[in-house]
């Protein structure tokens, strides 16, 4: 039986962080099931779902304090379970684009929370608009709409937000 864990790491960006972390996982016979890694500002952030035999995962966990010093990263590890694909609910994608302003993501996620919609994954970024150079906010994500939530009603709520805050929001079904 495999053990699953979530490993997070954060530190000043430099060449070799991914290689060092993957070498350590490999040396303990642990597998990377899923991961997200990105440079944010001048920091490099890692979050990954790993797995291994229980002894291997325990051995890796025991090494974490030494690895923090060795790699100069804030590293945490937390046991978890493998993710079971949900058969309850329908997967949707969401994209919101607007001139950047504080609170946009909160406005969108408040509507999703109120409707009982689970966010499986979300990412955001800012970029310059092509002609004006204005800073644009872009949010993309994957959602699971529970059986009792009607996409048409959720779209109506999101359309109200579009008009209130001048945000373009797309909600589309995903075929998995």
XYZ file of N, CA and C in Angstrom:
528
model
N 0.846 -1.182 0.000
C 0.000 0.000 0.000
C 0.893 1.248 0.000
N 0.607 2.178 -0.880
C 1.405 3.393 -1.004
C 0.940 4.444 -0.002
N 1.883 5.245 0.439
C 1.589 6.413 1.262
C 1.656 7.638 0.363
N 0.793 8.582 0.618
C 0.764 9.816 -0.165
C 1.077 10.991 0.753
N 1.714 12.005 0.187
C 2.064 13.193 0.955
C 2.060 14.414 0.042
N 1.857 15.565 0.660
C 1.986 16.839 -0.038
C 3.252 17.493 0.480
N 4.129 17.869 -0.425
C 5.363 18.551 -0.081
C 5.289 19.960 -0.634
N 5.596 20.941 0.217
C 5.685 22.320 -0.239
C 7.098 22.815 0.042
N 7.600 23.646 -0.836
C 8.925 24.231 -0.655
C 8.885 25.662 -1.186
N 9.587 26.530 -0.490
C 9.623 27.938 -0.872
C 11.000 28.492 -0.542
N 11.572 29.210 -1.489
C 12.865 29.826 -1.240
C 13.252 30.767 -2.350
N 14.308 31.516 -2.104
C 14.810 32.455 -3.112
C 15.129 31.675 -4.397
N 14.669 32.179 -5.519
C 14.858 31.474 -6.787
C 16.336 31.368 -7.133
N 16.714 30.196 -7.590
C 18.080 29.946 -8.062
C 18.042 28.719 -8.959
N 19.059 28.569 -9.751
C 19.160 27.417 -10.643
C 19.354 26.149 -9.810
N 18.635 25.072 -10.149
C 18.881 23.764 -9.550
C 17.899 23.309 -8.497
N 16.955 24.152 -8.083
C 16.037 23.754 -7.016
C 15.235 22.513 -7.414
N 14.690 22.512 -8.606
C 13.864 21.373 -9.035
C 14.707 20.105 -9.097
N 15.907 20.212 -9.629
C 16.792 19.049 -9.701
C 17.096 18.512 -8.303
N 17.401 19.394 -7.366
C 17.740 18.964 -6.010
C 16.561 18.261 -5.335
N 15.366 18.843 -5.456
C 14.193 18.226 -4.835
C 13.856 16.881 -5.476
N 13.920 16.817 -6.805
C 13.574 15.557 -7.470
C 14.621 14.487 -7.210
N 15.880 14.880 -7.042
C 16.920 13.911 -6.692
C 16.652 13.307 -5.315
N 16.242 14.145 -4.367
C 15.944 13.666 -3.014
C 14.756 12.707 -3.039
N 13.710 13.079 -3.739
C 12.531 12.202 -3.831
C 12.908 10.880 -4.485
N 13.678 10.949 -5.539
C 14.095 9.734 -6.240
C 14.972 8.852 -5.349
N 15.860 9.466 -4.579
C 16.747 8.680 -3.712
C 15.981 7.936 -2.624
N 14.791 8.422 -2.283
C 13.942 7.752 -1.294
C 12.876 6.886 -1.969
N 13.007 6.676 -3.274
C 12.066 5.875 -4.068
C 10.640 6.421 -3.991
N 10.532 7.752 -3.953
C 9.224 8.399 -3.943
C 8.912 8.918 -5.346
N 7.640 8.889 -5.697
C 7.170 9.295 -7.012
C 6.433 10.624 -6.915
N 6.568 11.452 -7.941
C 5.790 12.686 -8.027
C 4.536 12.380 -8.830
N 3.388 12.477 -8.170
C 2.101 12.210 -8.817
C 1.598 13.449 -9.563
N 1.701 14.609 -8.919
C 1.277 15.887 -9.496
C 2.161 16.964 -8.912
N 2.372 18.039 -9.647
C 3.145 19.143 -9.083
C 2.812 20.456 -9.778
N 3.049 21.526 -9.051
C 2.971 22.876 -9.580
C 4.203 23.589 -9.044
N 4.916 24.255 -9.905
C 6.126 24.975 -9.519
C 6.160 26.281 -10.290
N 6.542 27.365 -9.601
C 6.554 28.665 -10.278
C 7.454 29.644 -9.553
N 7.998 30.572 -10.332
C 8.694 31.712 -9.769
C 7.635 32.775 -9.509
N 7.572 33.247 -8.274
C 6.640 34.300 -7.879
C 7.478 35.412 -7.252
N 7.555 36.533 -7.933
C 8.485 37.572 -7.500
C 9.892 37.035 -7.678
N 10.661 37.016 -6.611
C 12.013 36.448 -6.656
C 12.068 35.133 -5.889
N 10.916 34.586 -5.557
C 10.836 33.329 -4.812
C 10.393 32.211 -5.743
N 10.857 30.997 -5.453
C 10.437 29.816 -6.205
C 9.571 28.980 -5.277
N 8.381 28.625 -5.736
C 7.430 27.875 -4.921
C 7.140 26.534 -5.575
N 7.069 25.503 -4.737
C 6.782 24.139 -5.180
C 5.655 23.591 -4.317
N 4.707 22.954 -4.942
C 3.729 22.142 -4.228
C 3.559 20.877 -5.047
N 3.678 19.748 -4.376
C 3.563 18.499 -5.125
C 2.901 17.418 -4.295
N 2.258 16.513 -5.000
C 1.693 15.307 -4.404
C 2.669 14.199 -4.721
N 3.205 13.588 -3.678
C 4.158 12.503 -3.855
C 3.610 11.219 -3.275
N 4.237 10.111 -3.652
C 3.836 8.821 -3.105
C 5.061 7.930 -2.974
N 4.920 6.931 -2.130
C 5.992 5.964 -1.945
C 5.548 4.907 -0.956
N 6.360 3.903 -0.807
C 6.080 2.901 0.216
C 6.083 3.613 1.570
N 5.297 3.146 2.538
C 5.217 3.850 3.830
C 6.587 4.131 4.454
N 7.505 3.176 4.376
C 8.835 3.381 4.964
C 9.573 4.498 4.247
N 9.441 4.579 2.935
C 10.123 5.608 2.140
C 9.571 6.990 2.479
N 8.255 7.099 2.583
C 7.635 8.386 2.925
C 8.040 8.811 4.332
N 8.107 7.866 5.261
C 8.536 8.177 6.631
C 9.997 8.643 6.651
N 10.832 7.986 5.875
C 12.245 8.331 5.805
C 12.414 9.746 5.226
N 11.650 10.056 4.198
C 11.694 11.390 3.612
C 11.253 12.431 4.638
N 10.187 12.154 5.347
C 9.685 13.083 6.368
C 10.743 13.339 7.438
N 11.449 12.312 7.835
C 12.499 12.453 8.854
C 13.656 13.324 8.359
N 13.864 13.375 7.049
C 14.972 14.155 6.471
C 14.654 15.642 6.326
N 13.405 16.024 6.461
C 12.989 17.399 6.160
C 13.786 18.448 6.951
N 13.969 18.327 8.280
C 14.730 19.376 8.984
C 16.137 19.583 8.403
N 16.835 18.520 8.093
C 18.181 18.642 7.521
C 18.128 19.244 6.116
N 17.090 18.879 5.354
C 16.963 19.400 3.986
C 16.707 20.901 3.976
N 15.984 21.391 4.966
C 15.742 22.845 5.045
C 17.065 23.592 5.085
N 17.977 23.122 5.939
C 19.291 23.770 6.059
C 20.132 23.546 4.809
N 20.143 22.324 4.327
C 20.977 21.961 3.169
C 20.586 22.740 1.915
N 19.279 22.876 1.670
C 18.809 23.503 0.435
C 18.461 24.982 0.592
N 18.368 25.455 1.818
C 17.998 26.849 2.041
C 16.559 27.132 1.645
N 15.691 26.152 1.856
C 14.270 26.277 1.499
C 13.403 26.042 2.733
N 12.258 26.673 2.749
C 11.249 26.313 3.740
C 10.532 25.101 3.154
N 10.627 23.966 3.808
C 10.038 22.736 3.284
C 9.098 22.164 4.334
N 7.923 21.800 3.904
C 6.942 21.138 4.770
C 6.438 19.903 4.054
N 6.053 18.904 4.835
C 5.478 17.691 4.258
C 4.290 17.293 5.111
N 3.225 16.885 4.456
C 2.006 16.514 5.171
C 1.435 15.248 4.546
N 1.135 14.248 5.371
C 0.505 13.038 4.831
C -0.879 13.368 4.264
N -1.268 12.637 3.237
C -2.597 12.801 2.648
C -3.016 11.457 2.069
N -4.068 11.447 1.306
C -4.539 10.245 0.628
C -4.556 10.510 -0.864
N -4.571 9.459 -1.645
C -4.645 9.657 -3.092
C -5.994 10.270 -3.418
N -5.996 11.091 -4.426
C -7.236 11.748 -4.819
C -8.075 10.789 -5.640
N -9.286 10.624 -5.220
C -10.224 9.805 -5.970
C -10.971 10.714 -6.934
N -11.112 10.300 -8.159
C -11.853 11.093 -9.128
C -13.307 11.161 -8.680
N -13.794 12.358 -8.567
C -15.160 12.557 -8.097
C -16.163 12.228 -9.193
N -17.138 11.422 -8.845
C -18.217 11.126 -9.783
C -19.423 11.999 -9.460
N -19.315 12.746 -8.357
C -20.404 13.637 -7.974
C -20.077 15.036 -8.451
N -20.853 15.540 -9.355
C -20.627 16.877 -9.865
C -20.105 16.853 -11.290
N -20.125 18.037 -11.883
C -19.710 18.188 -13.271
C -18.541 19.161 -13.342
N -17.493 18.821 -14.092
C -16.340 19.717 -14.192
C -16.605 20.867 -15.176
N -16.189 22.044 -14.767
C -16.304 23.250 -15.583
C -14.994 24.010 -15.527
N -14.744 24.794 -16.554
C -13.616 25.725 -16.514
C -14.185 27.123 -16.311
N -13.383 27.957 -15.665
C -13.780 29.353 -15.477
C -12.594 30.225 -15.860
N -12.889 31.350 -16.486
C -11.865 32.337 -16.794
C -12.471 33.706 -16.533
N -11.730 34.526 -15.790
C -12.165 35.897 -15.505
C -11.038 36.832 -15.913
N -11.381 37.881 -16.682
C -10.395 38.837 -17.160
C -10.935 40.240 -16.895
N -10.062 41.100 -16.347
C -10.481 42.454 -16.022
C -9.263 43.347 -15.882
N -9.492 44.654 -15.895
C -8.432 45.558 -15.466
C -8.109 45.174 -14.032
N -6.834 45.175 -13.689
C -6.433 44.733 -12.362
C -6.920 45.704 -11.287
N -7.451 45.124 -10.221
C -7.901 45.892 -9.058
C -7.984 44.925 -7.879
N -7.790 45.405 -6.675
C -7.902 44.522 -5.521
C -9.307 43.931 -5.401
N -9.390 42.652 -5.026
C -10.670 42.035 -4.709
C -11.376 41.298 -5.830
N -10.821 41.283 -7.028
C -11.502 40.612 -8.142
C -11.674 39.124 -7.850
N -10.595 38.468 -7.460
C -10.668 37.032 -7.204
C -11.657 36.738 -6.080
N -11.639 37.551 -5.049
C -12.573 37.342 -3.941
C -14.025 37.473 -4.412
N -14.287 38.446 -5.252
C -15.656 38.636 -5.756
C -16.148 37.394 -6.506
N -15.288 36.826 -7.335
C -15.662 35.631 -8.104
C -15.814 34.427 -7.183
N -14.823 34.215 -6.301
C -14.864 33.023 -5.445
C -15.976 33.091 -4.406
N -16.386 34.291 -4.021
C -17.513 34.411 -3.080
C -18.788 33.852 -3.707
N -19.005 34.128 -4.985
C -20.180 33.594 -5.682
C -20.089 32.078 -5.775
N -18.890 31.563 -6.081
C -18.716 30.110 -6.179
C -18.963 29.439 -4.836
N -18.437 30.022 -3.772
C -18.635 29.458 -2.429
C -20.113 29.449 -2.068
N -20.779 30.559 -2.309
C -22.207 30.677 -1.989
C -23.030 29.618 -2.718
N -22.596 29.259 -3.931
C -23.317 28.257 -4.727
C -22.907 26.830 -4.356
N -21.885 26.670 -3.498
C -21.430 25.334 -3.119
C -20.529 24.688 -4.154
N -19.883 25.503 -4.973
C -19.014 25.009 -6.043
C -17.596 24.849 -5.506
N -16.991 23.687 -5.740
C -15.630 23.427 -5.301
C -14.635 23.847 -6.388
N -13.579 24.541 -5.976
C -12.507 24.920 -6.893
C -11.456 23.827 -6.813
N -11.238 23.128 -7.929
C -10.213 22.080 -7.965
C -8.833 22.653 -8.202
N -8.764 23.676 -9.031
C -7.481 24.277 -9.374
C -7.748 25.703 -9.840
N -6.849 26.603 -9.475
C -6.993 27.978 -9.934
C -5.605 28.604 -10.061
N -5.450 29.457 -11.059
C -4.212 30.213 -11.210
C -4.575 31.623 -11.637
N -3.720 32.553 -11.267
C -3.940 33.948 -11.635
C -2.638 34.538 -12.143
N -2.772 35.598 -12.899
C -1.608 36.328 -13.371
C -2.035 37.732 -13.742
N -1.068 38.599 -13.825
C -1.312 39.928 -14.366
C -0.419 40.083 -15.587
N -0.913 40.837 -16.550
C -0.130 41.099 -17.756
C -0.566 42.450 -18.329
N 0.222 42.956 -19.255
C -0.084 44.246 -19.875
C -1.035 44.052 -21.051
N -2.030 44.903 -21.138
C -2.959 44.876 -22.271
C -2.193 45.265 -23.538
N -2.533 44.636 -24.679
C -1.759 44.842 -25.915
C -1.629 46.289 -26.374
N -2.685 47.068 -26.406
C -2.606 48.410 -26.994
C -2.366 49.490 -25.955
N -2.964 49.334 -24.791
C -2.876 50.404 -23.793
C -1.766 50.204 -22.779
N -1.353 48.964 -22.575
C -0.346 48.676 -21.562
C -0.932 48.612 -20.162
N -2.253 48.780 -20.049
C -2.905 48.704 -18.734
C -2.714 47.308 -18.144
N -2.632 47.238 -16.834
C -2.439 45.949 -16.170
C -3.762 45.195 -16.117
N -3.735 43.985 -16.679
C -4.916 43.122 -16.715
C -4.758 41.989 -15.708
N -5.856 41.607 -15.072
C -5.890 40.467 -14.155
C -6.572 39.321 -14.879
N -5.961 38.134 -14.821
C -6.530 36.945 -15.464
C -6.568 35.816 -14.448
N -7.728 35.217 -14.298
C -7.912 34.079 -13.400
C -8.455 32.921 -14.227
N -7.826 31.752 -14.090
C -8.306 30.550 -14.788
C -8.409 29.427 -13.772
N -9.440 28.611 -13.910
C -9.583 27.525 -12.954
C -10.454 26.398 -13.448
N -10.452 25.338 -12.653
C -11.305 24.180 -12.885
C -12.216 24.030 -11.674
N -13.487 23.877 -11.921
C -14.503 23.812 -10.875
C -15.272 22.502 -10.961
N -15.873 22.118 -9.846
C -16.806 20.991 -9.843
C -18.156 21.518 -9.371
N -19.141 21.489 -10.274
C -20.488 21.913 -9.918
C -21.241 20.725 -9.353
N -21.697 20.816 -8.101
C -22.450 19.706 -7.516
C -23.791 19.513 -8.225
N -24.375 18.353 -8.008
C -25.621 17.987 -8.697
C -26.718 19.037 -8.547
N -26.813 19.684 -7.405
C -27.893 20.644 -7.179
C -27.649 22.028 -7.757
N -26.482 22.267 -8.320
C -26.157 23.587 -8.859
C -26.385 23.577 -10.364
N -27.218 24.485 -10.818
C -27.522 24.586 -12.246
C -26.589 25.609 -12.880
N -25.927 25.217 -13.927
C -24.955 26.083 -14.599
C -25.591 27.390 -15.062
N -26.825 27.328 -15.523
C -27.500 28.541 -16.001
C -27.647 29.548 -14.862
N -28.045 29.077 -13.684
C -28.206 29.974 -12.536
C -26.856 30.537 -12.083
N -25.824 29.698 -12.100
C -24.493 30.173 -11.720
C -24.004 31.217 -12.714
N -24.243 30.982 -13.995
C -23.851 31.970 -15.018
C -24.557 33.303 -14.785
N -25.840 33.245 -14.408
C -26.593 34.481 -14.145
C -25.970 35.264 -12.998
N -25.570 34.566 -11.948
C -24.919 35.237 -10.814
C -23.599 35.869 -11.257
N -22.841 35.124 -12.044
C -21.569 35.639 -12.528
C -21.761 36.809 -13.489
N -22.837 36.773 -14.288
C -23.128 37.887 -15.198
C -23.421 39.159 -14.408
N -24.098 39.024 -13.272
C -24.343 40.187 -12.415
C -23.032 40.816 -11.971
N -22.078 39.973 -11.614
C -20.751 40.458 -11.217
C -20.029 41.102 -12.402
N -20.181 40.517 -13.585
C -19.574 41.095 -14.791
C -20.021 42.546 -14.965
N -21.320 42.777 -14.798
C -21.866 44.124 -14.985
C -21.447 45.065 -13.853
N -21.413 44.570 -12.618
C -21.044 45.397 -11.467
C -19.588 45.855 -11.527
N -18.682 44.932 -11.894
C -17.256 45.224 -11.785
C -16.515 45.215 -13.121
N -17.244 45.154 -14.221
C -16.640 45.163 -15.559
C -15.586 44.060 -15.715
N -16.009 42.838 -15.440
C -15.158 41.658 -15.554
C -15.750 40.772 -16.651
N -14.906 40.225 -17.512
C -15.367 39.236 -18.489
C -15.176 37.862 -17.864
N -16.269 37.095 -17.736
C -16.197 35.779 -17.101
C -16.778 34.735 -18.048
N -16.006 33.667 -18.268
C -16.462 32.526 -19.070
C -16.584 31.316 -18.171
N -17.696 30.623 -18.251
C -17.926 29.378 -17.516
C -18.336 28.343 -18.556
N -17.493 27.310 -18.728
C -17.741 26.319 -19.771
C -17.556 24.911 -19.238
N -18.384 23.958 -19.709
C -18.214 22.573 -19.265
C -16.915 21.964 -19.810
N -16.320 21.106 -19.013
C -15.118 20.373 -19.439
C -15.505 18.945 -19.775
N -14.882 18.414 -20.786
C -15.071 16.997 -21.111
C -13.831 16.265 -20.665
N -13.983 15.460 -19.628
C -12.816 14.697 -19.108
C -12.893 13.282 -19.549
